[in-house]
PDB file of C-alpha atoms in Angstrom:
ATOM      1  CA  UNK A  32     103.430  94.781  98.282  1.00 62.00           C
ATOM      2  CA  UNK A  33     106.740  95.819 100.120  1.00 66.00           C
ATOM      3  CA  UNK A  34     108.118  93.335  98.204  1.00 63.00           C
ATOM      4  CA  UNK A  35     107.024  94.278  95.004  1.00 68.00           C
ATOM      5  CA  UNK A  36     108.121  98.040  95.808  1.00 71.00           C
ATOM      6  CA  UNK A  37     111.514  97.483  97.289  1.00 65.00           C
ATOM      7  CA  UNK A  38     112.379  95.466  93.500  1.00 65.00           C
ATOM      8  CA  UNK A  39     111.346  98.349  91.670  1.00 68.00           C
ATOM      9  CA  UNK A  40     113.217 100.604  93.705  1.00 76.00           C
ATOM     10  CA  UNK A  41     115.710  98.768  93.536  1.00 73.00           C
ATOM     11  CA  UNK A  42     117.373 100.724  89.895  1.00 75.00           C
ATOM     12  CA  UNK A  43     116.407 104.576  91.039  1.00 83.00           C
ATOM     13  CA  UNK A  44     118.141 103.965  93.920  1.00 83.00           C
ATOM     14  CA  UNK A  45     121.904 103.263  91.684  1.00 85.00           C
ATOM     15  CA  UNK A  46     120.862 105.523  89.414  1.00 86.00           C
ATOM     16  CA  UNK A  47     120.102 107.961  91.227  1.00 88.00           C
ATOM     17  CA  UNK A  48     123.023 107.741  93.918  1.00 87.00           C
ATOM     18  CA  UNK A  49     125.427 107.232  90.565  1.00 88.00           C
ATOM     19  CA  UNK A  50     123.598 110.002  89.320  1.00 87.00           C
ATOM     20  CA  UNK A  51     125.736 112.278  91.842  1.00 89.00           C
ATOM     21  CA  UNK A  52     128.607 110.994  92.158  1.00 88.00           C
ATOM     22  CA  UNK A  53     128.611 111.774  88.049  1.00 86.00           C
ATOM     23  CA  UNK A  54     127.491 115.326  89.289  1.00 86.00           C
ATOM     24  CA  UNK A  55     130.142 115.365  91.207  1.00 88.00           C
ATOM     25  CA  UNK A  56     133.384 114.682  90.110  1.00 84.00           C
ATOM     26  CA  UNK A  57     135.758 116.776  89.916  1.00 84.00           C
ATOM     27  CA  UNK A  58     134.797 118.344  93.153  1.00 89.00           C
ATOM     28  CA  UNK A  59     136.011 117.671  96.648  1.00 91.00           C
ATOM     29  CA  UNK A  60     133.629 114.978  97.350  1.00 88.00           C
ATOM     30  CA  UNK A  61     133.799 113.419  93.951  1.00 88.00           C
ATOM     31  CA  UNK A  62     136.623 110.386  95.867  1.00 90.00           C
ATOM     32  CA  UNK A  63     133.179 110.342  98.967  1.00 91.00           C
ATOM     33  CA  UNK A  64     129.972 109.910  96.209  1.00 90.00           C
ATOM     34  CA  UNK A  65     132.305 107.050  94.197  1.00 90.00           C
ATOM     35  CA  UNK A  66     132.910 105.012  97.031  1.00 90.00           C
ATOM     36  CA  UNK A  67     128.760 106.037  98.274  1.00 91.00           C
ATOM     37  CA  UNK A  68     128.120 104.884  94.169  1.00 90.00           C
ATOM     38  CA  UNK A  69     130.266 101.645  94.567  1.00 90.00           C
ATOM     39  CA  UNK A  70     128.193  99.959  97.901  1.00 90.00           C
ATOM     40  CA  UNK A  71     125.061 100.889  96.767  1.00 89.00           C
ATOM     41  CA  UNK A  72     125.854  99.119  93.621  1.00 89.00           C
ATOM     42  CA  UNK A  73     127.637  96.572  95.012  1.00 89.00           C
ATOM     43  CA  UNK A  74     124.959  95.344  97.905  1.00 85.00           C
ATOM     44  CA  UNK A  75     122.705  96.333  96.000  1.00 83.00           C
ATOM     45  CA  UNK A  76     121.993  94.540  93.166  1.00 84.00           C
ATOM     46  CA  UNK A  77     123.182  91.231  94.375  1.00 84.00           C
ATOM     47  CA  UNK A  78     120.860  91.968  97.388  1.00 81.00           C
ATOM     48  CA  UNK A  79     118.049  92.441  94.555  1.00 82.00           C
ATOM     49  CA  UNK A  80     117.892  88.796  93.168  1.00 86.00           C
ATOM     50  CA  UNK A  81     116.241  87.689  96.880  1.00 84.00           C
ATOM     51  CA  UNK A  82     113.598  89.338  95.485  1.00 83.00           C
ATOM     52  CA  UNK A  83     113.659  85.539  94.358  1.00 86.00           C
ATOM     53  CA  UNK A  84     113.113  83.118  96.419  1.00 86.00           C
ATOM     54  CA  UNK A  85     111.535  85.862  99.009  1.00 83.00           C
ATOM     55  CA  UNK A  86     108.347  85.987  96.428  1.00 83.00           C
ATOM     56  CA  UNK A  87     108.105  82.446  96.183  1.00 85.00           C
ATOM     57  CA  UNK A  88     108.465  81.819  99.793  1.00 85.00           C
ATOM     58  CA  UNK A  89     111.254  79.409  99.312  1.00 85.00           C
ATOM     59  CA  UNK A  90     112.666  77.703  96.761  1.00 87.00           C
ATOM     60  CA  UNK A  91     110.627  75.761  94.594  1.00 88.00           C
ATOM     61  CA  UNK A  92     112.945  75.059  91.014  1.00 88.00           C
ATOM     62  CA  UNK A  93     110.805  74.552  88.115  1.00 88.00           C
ATOM     63  CA  UNK A  94     112.658  73.285  83.990  1.00 90.00           C
ATOM     64  CA  UNK A  95     114.610  76.112  82.653  1.00 89.00           C
ATOM     65  CA  UNK A  96     114.102  76.829  79.332  1.00 89.00           C
ATOM     66  CA  UNK A  97     117.546  76.643  77.720  1.00 88.00           C
ATOM     67  CA  UNK A  98     117.380  76.182  74.150  1.00 84.00           C
ATOM     68  CA  UNK A  99     115.716  78.025  71.086  1.00 80.00           C
ATOM     69  CA  UNK A 100     115.810  78.688  67.669  1.00 84.00           C
ATOM     70  CA  UNK A 101     115.676  81.712  65.244  1.00 88.00           C
ATOM     71  CA  UNK A 102     112.765  83.032  65.233  1.00 89.00           C
ATOM     72  CA  UNK A 103     112.522  82.741  69.355  1.00 86.00           C
ATOM     73  CA  UNK A 104     115.396  85.108  69.485  1.00 86.00           C
ATOM     74  CA  UNK A 105     114.066  87.450  67.247  1.00 90.00           C
ATOM     75  CA  UNK A 106     110.906  87.356  70.115  1.00 91.00           C
ATOM     76  CA  UNK A 107     112.927  87.456  72.218  1.00 90.00           C
ATOM     77  CA  UNK A 108     114.060  91.114  71.842  1.00 92.00           C
ATOM     78  CA  UNK A 109     110.761  92.199  72.804  1.00 93.00           C
ATOM     79  CA  UNK A 110     110.992  92.256  75.177  1.00 91.00           C
ATOM     80  CA  UNK A 111     111.880  96.037  76.393  1.00 94.00           C
ATOM     81  CA  UNK A 112     111.568  96.208  79.599  1.00 90.00           C
ATOM     82  CA  UNK A 113     114.625  93.953  79.586  1.00 90.00           C
ATOM     83  CA  UNK A 114     116.284  96.097  77.277  1.00 95.00           C
ATOM     84  CA  UNK A 115     115.831  98.413  78.631  1.00 93.00           C
ATOM     85  CA  UNK A 116     117.128  97.332  82.530  1.00 91.00           C
ATOM     86  CA  UNK A 117     119.743  96.291  80.985  1.00 94.00           C
ATOM     87  CA  UNK A 118     121.055  99.365  78.701  1.00 94.00           C
ATOM     88  CA  UNK A 119     120.684 101.178  82.453  1.00 91.00           C
ATOM     89  CA  UNK A 120     122.378  98.605  84.626  1.00 92.00           C
ATOM     90  CA  UNK A 121     124.808  98.513  81.846  1.00 95.00           C
ATOM     91  CA  UNK A 122     125.012 102.334  82.197  1.00 93.00           C
ATOM     92  CA  UNK A 123     125.102 102.546  86.129  1.00 92.00           C
ATOM     93  CA  UNK A 124     128.145  99.632  85.998  1.00 94.00           C
ATOM     94  CA  UNK A 125     130.689 101.804  83.584  1.00 94.00           C
ATOM     95  CA  UNK A 126     129.897 104.598  86.045  1.00 93.00           C
ATOM     96  CA  UNK A 127     131.519 102.874  88.510  1.00 93.00           C
ATOM     97  CA  UNK A 128     134.655 102.045  86.718  1.00 92.00           C
ATOM     98  CA  UNK A 129     135.700 105.456  85.875  1.00 89.00           C
ATOM     99  CA  UNK A 130     139.767 105.697  84.830  1.00 86.00           C
ATOM    100  CA  UNK A 131     139.238 101.905  83.859  1.00 91.00           C
ATOM    101  CA  UNK A 132     140.965 100.596  81.149  1.00 92.00           C
ATOM    102  CA  UNK A 133     138.022  97.652  80.221  1.00 95.00           C
ATOM    103  CA  UNK A 134     135.586  99.426  81.772  1.00 95.00           C
ATOM    104  CA  UNK A 135     132.720  98.232  79.163  1.00 96.00           C
ATOM    105  CA  UNK A 136     133.857  94.724  77.802  1.00 97.00           C
ATOM    106  CA  UNK A 137     133.268  94.874  82.470  1.00 96.00           C
ATOM    107  CA  UNK A 138     129.636  96.189  82.014  1.00 96.00           C
ATOM    108  CA  UNK A 139     129.485  93.404  79.228  1.00 97.00           C
ATOM    109  CA  UNK A 140     130.472  90.520  82.064  1.00 97.00           C
ATOM    110  CA  UNK A 141     128.144  92.193  84.886  1.00 96.00           C
ATOM    111  CA  UNK A 142     125.024  92.635  82.123  1.00 96.00           C
ATOM    112  CA  UNK A 143     125.780  88.582  81.427  1.00 97.00           C
ATOM    113  CA  UNK A 144     126.141  87.334  85.430  1.00 96.00           C
ATOM    114  CA  UNK A 145     122.944  89.441  86.412  1.00 95.00           C
ATOM    115  CA  UNK A 146     120.867  87.805  83.782  1.00 95.00           C
ATOM    116  CA  UNK A 147     122.181  84.645  84.213  1.00 95.00           C
ATOM    117  CA  UNK A 148     122.081  84.606  87.707  1.00 94.00           C
ATOM    118  CA  UNK A 149     118.299  86.812  87.701  1.00 93.00           C
ATOM    119  CA  UNK A 150     117.618  83.560  85.025  1.00 93.00           C
ATOM    120  CA  UNK A 151     119.066  81.106  87.522  1.00 93.00           C
ATOM    121  CA  UNK A 152     116.576  83.347  90.079  1.00 92.00           C
ATOM    122  CA  UNK A 153     113.812  82.139  88.059  1.00 92.00           C
ATOM    123  CA  UNK A 154     114.366  78.917  87.835  1.00 92.00           C
ATOM    124  CA  UNK A 155     114.819  77.809  91.364  1.00 92.00           C
ATOM    125  CA  UNK A 156     111.715  79.768  92.634  1.00 92.00           C
ATOM    126  CA  UNK A 157     109.297  79.208  89.596  1.00 88.00           C
ATOM    127  CA  UNK A 158     109.382  82.768  89.594  1.00 85.00           C
ATOM    128  CA  UNK A 159     108.502  84.822  86.462  1.00 83.00           C
ATOM    129  CA  UNK A 160     109.541  82.213  83.385  1.00 85.00           C
ATOM    130  CA  UNK A 161     113.179  80.074  83.550  1.00 89.00           C
ATOM    131  CA  UNK A 162     114.599  81.262  80.118  1.00 90.00           C
ATOM    132  CA  UNK A 163     117.897  81.613  78.455  1.00 91.00           C
ATOM    133  CA  UNK A 164     116.812  83.432  75.333  1.00 92.00           C
ATOM    134  CA  UNK A 165     116.066  86.234  77.548  1.00 92.00           C
ATOM    135  CA  UNK A 166     120.206  86.711  77.848  1.00 94.00           C
ATOM    136  CA  UNK A 167     119.420  87.761  74.583  1.00 94.00           C
ATOM    137  CA  UNK A 168     117.483  91.223  75.594  1.00 95.00           C
ATOM    138  CA  UNK A 169     119.514  92.017  78.569  1.00 96.00           C
ATOM    139  CA  UNK A 170     122.846  91.833  75.745  1.00 96.00           C
ATOM    140  CA  UNK A 171     120.249  93.732  72.951  1.00 96.00           C
ATOM    141  CA  UNK A 172     120.136  95.885  76.628  1.00 97.00           C
ATOM    142  CA  UNK A 173     123.106  96.237  77.612  1.00 97.00           C
ATOM    143  CA  UNK A 174     124.846  97.210  73.171  1.00 97.00           C
ATOM    144  CA  UNK A 175     121.807 100.250  73.420  1.00 97.00           C
ATOM    145  CA  UNK A 176     124.124 101.080  77.160  1.00 96.00           C
ATOM    146  CA  UNK A 177     127.204 101.362  75.137  1.00 97.00           C
ATOM    147  CA  UNK A 178     125.827 102.336  72.020  1.00 97.00           C
ATOM    148  CA  UNK A 179     125.243 105.267  74.552  1.00 95.00           C
ATOM    149  CA  UNK A 180     127.895 105.128  76.308  1.00 94.00           C
ATOM    150  CA  UNK A 181     130.331 105.780  73.415  1.00 95.00           C
ATOM    151  CA  UNK A 182     128.339 108.921  72.507  1.00 95.00           C
ATOM    152  CA  UNK A 183     128.506 110.604  75.347  1.00 91.00           C
ATOM    153  CA  UNK A 184     132.426 110.071  75.498  1.00 90.00           C
ATOM    154  CA  UNK A 185     132.123 111.376  71.537  1.00 93.00           C
ATOM    155  CA  UNK A 186     130.051 114.138  72.487  1.00 91.00           C
ATOM    156  CA  UNK A 187     132.599 114.915  75.704  1.00 86.00           C
ATOM    157  CA  UNK A 188     135.603 114.391  73.321  1.00 87.00           C
ATOM    158  CA  UNK A 189     134.007 117.183  71.019  1.00 89.00           C
ATOM    159  CA  UNK A 190     133.242 119.615  73.557  1.00 84.00           C
ATOM    160  CA  UNK A 191     137.133 119.794  75.549  1.00 75.00           C
ATOM    161  CA  UNK A 192     139.015 122.484  73.923  1.00 73.00           C
ATOM    162  CA  UNK A 193     142.387 120.354  72.326  1.00 64.00           C
ATOM    163  CA  UNK A 194     144.556 122.028  74.050  1.00 52.00           C
ATOM    164  CA  UNK A 195     143.176 120.943  76.758  1.00 56.00           C
ATOM    165  CA  UNK A 196     143.095 117.042  75.961  1.00 54.00           C
ATOM    166  CA  UNK A 197     145.372 115.132  78.935  1.00 50.00           C
TER     167      UNK A 197
END
């Protein structure tokens, strides 16, 4: 029971801390809140992978599905929880990297790495289904997150007066 609550609170905790950091940017608290956001992000997400062995009571390896065809790839896009979760994870990843030239590329890499590690953890513990095709909705979610980030950046650029642009 407590493990389920902990697992479900990971994303909201990081989201709240990151939103606070974003809200306080350009204030005297911006550096402190960004540091808190980065620490939360870098501790909580890796530790969230411990959910699988804790839930399983240890390691119980099962075989992973590594191959799939086009119809299974399309079918896997129906995994809306993965898509939504990874869209949010992508946006949180970008938020950790203000003023970094390739923040979007690094965020795609973070999404792929976390998705892959989740599948490996599922295979190592027998919790859920270890299917590498689940990386498809994960990366689709990252694409949705990237579109959202680019739209917000575009809207912010349009709001900025041309005389004040840096």
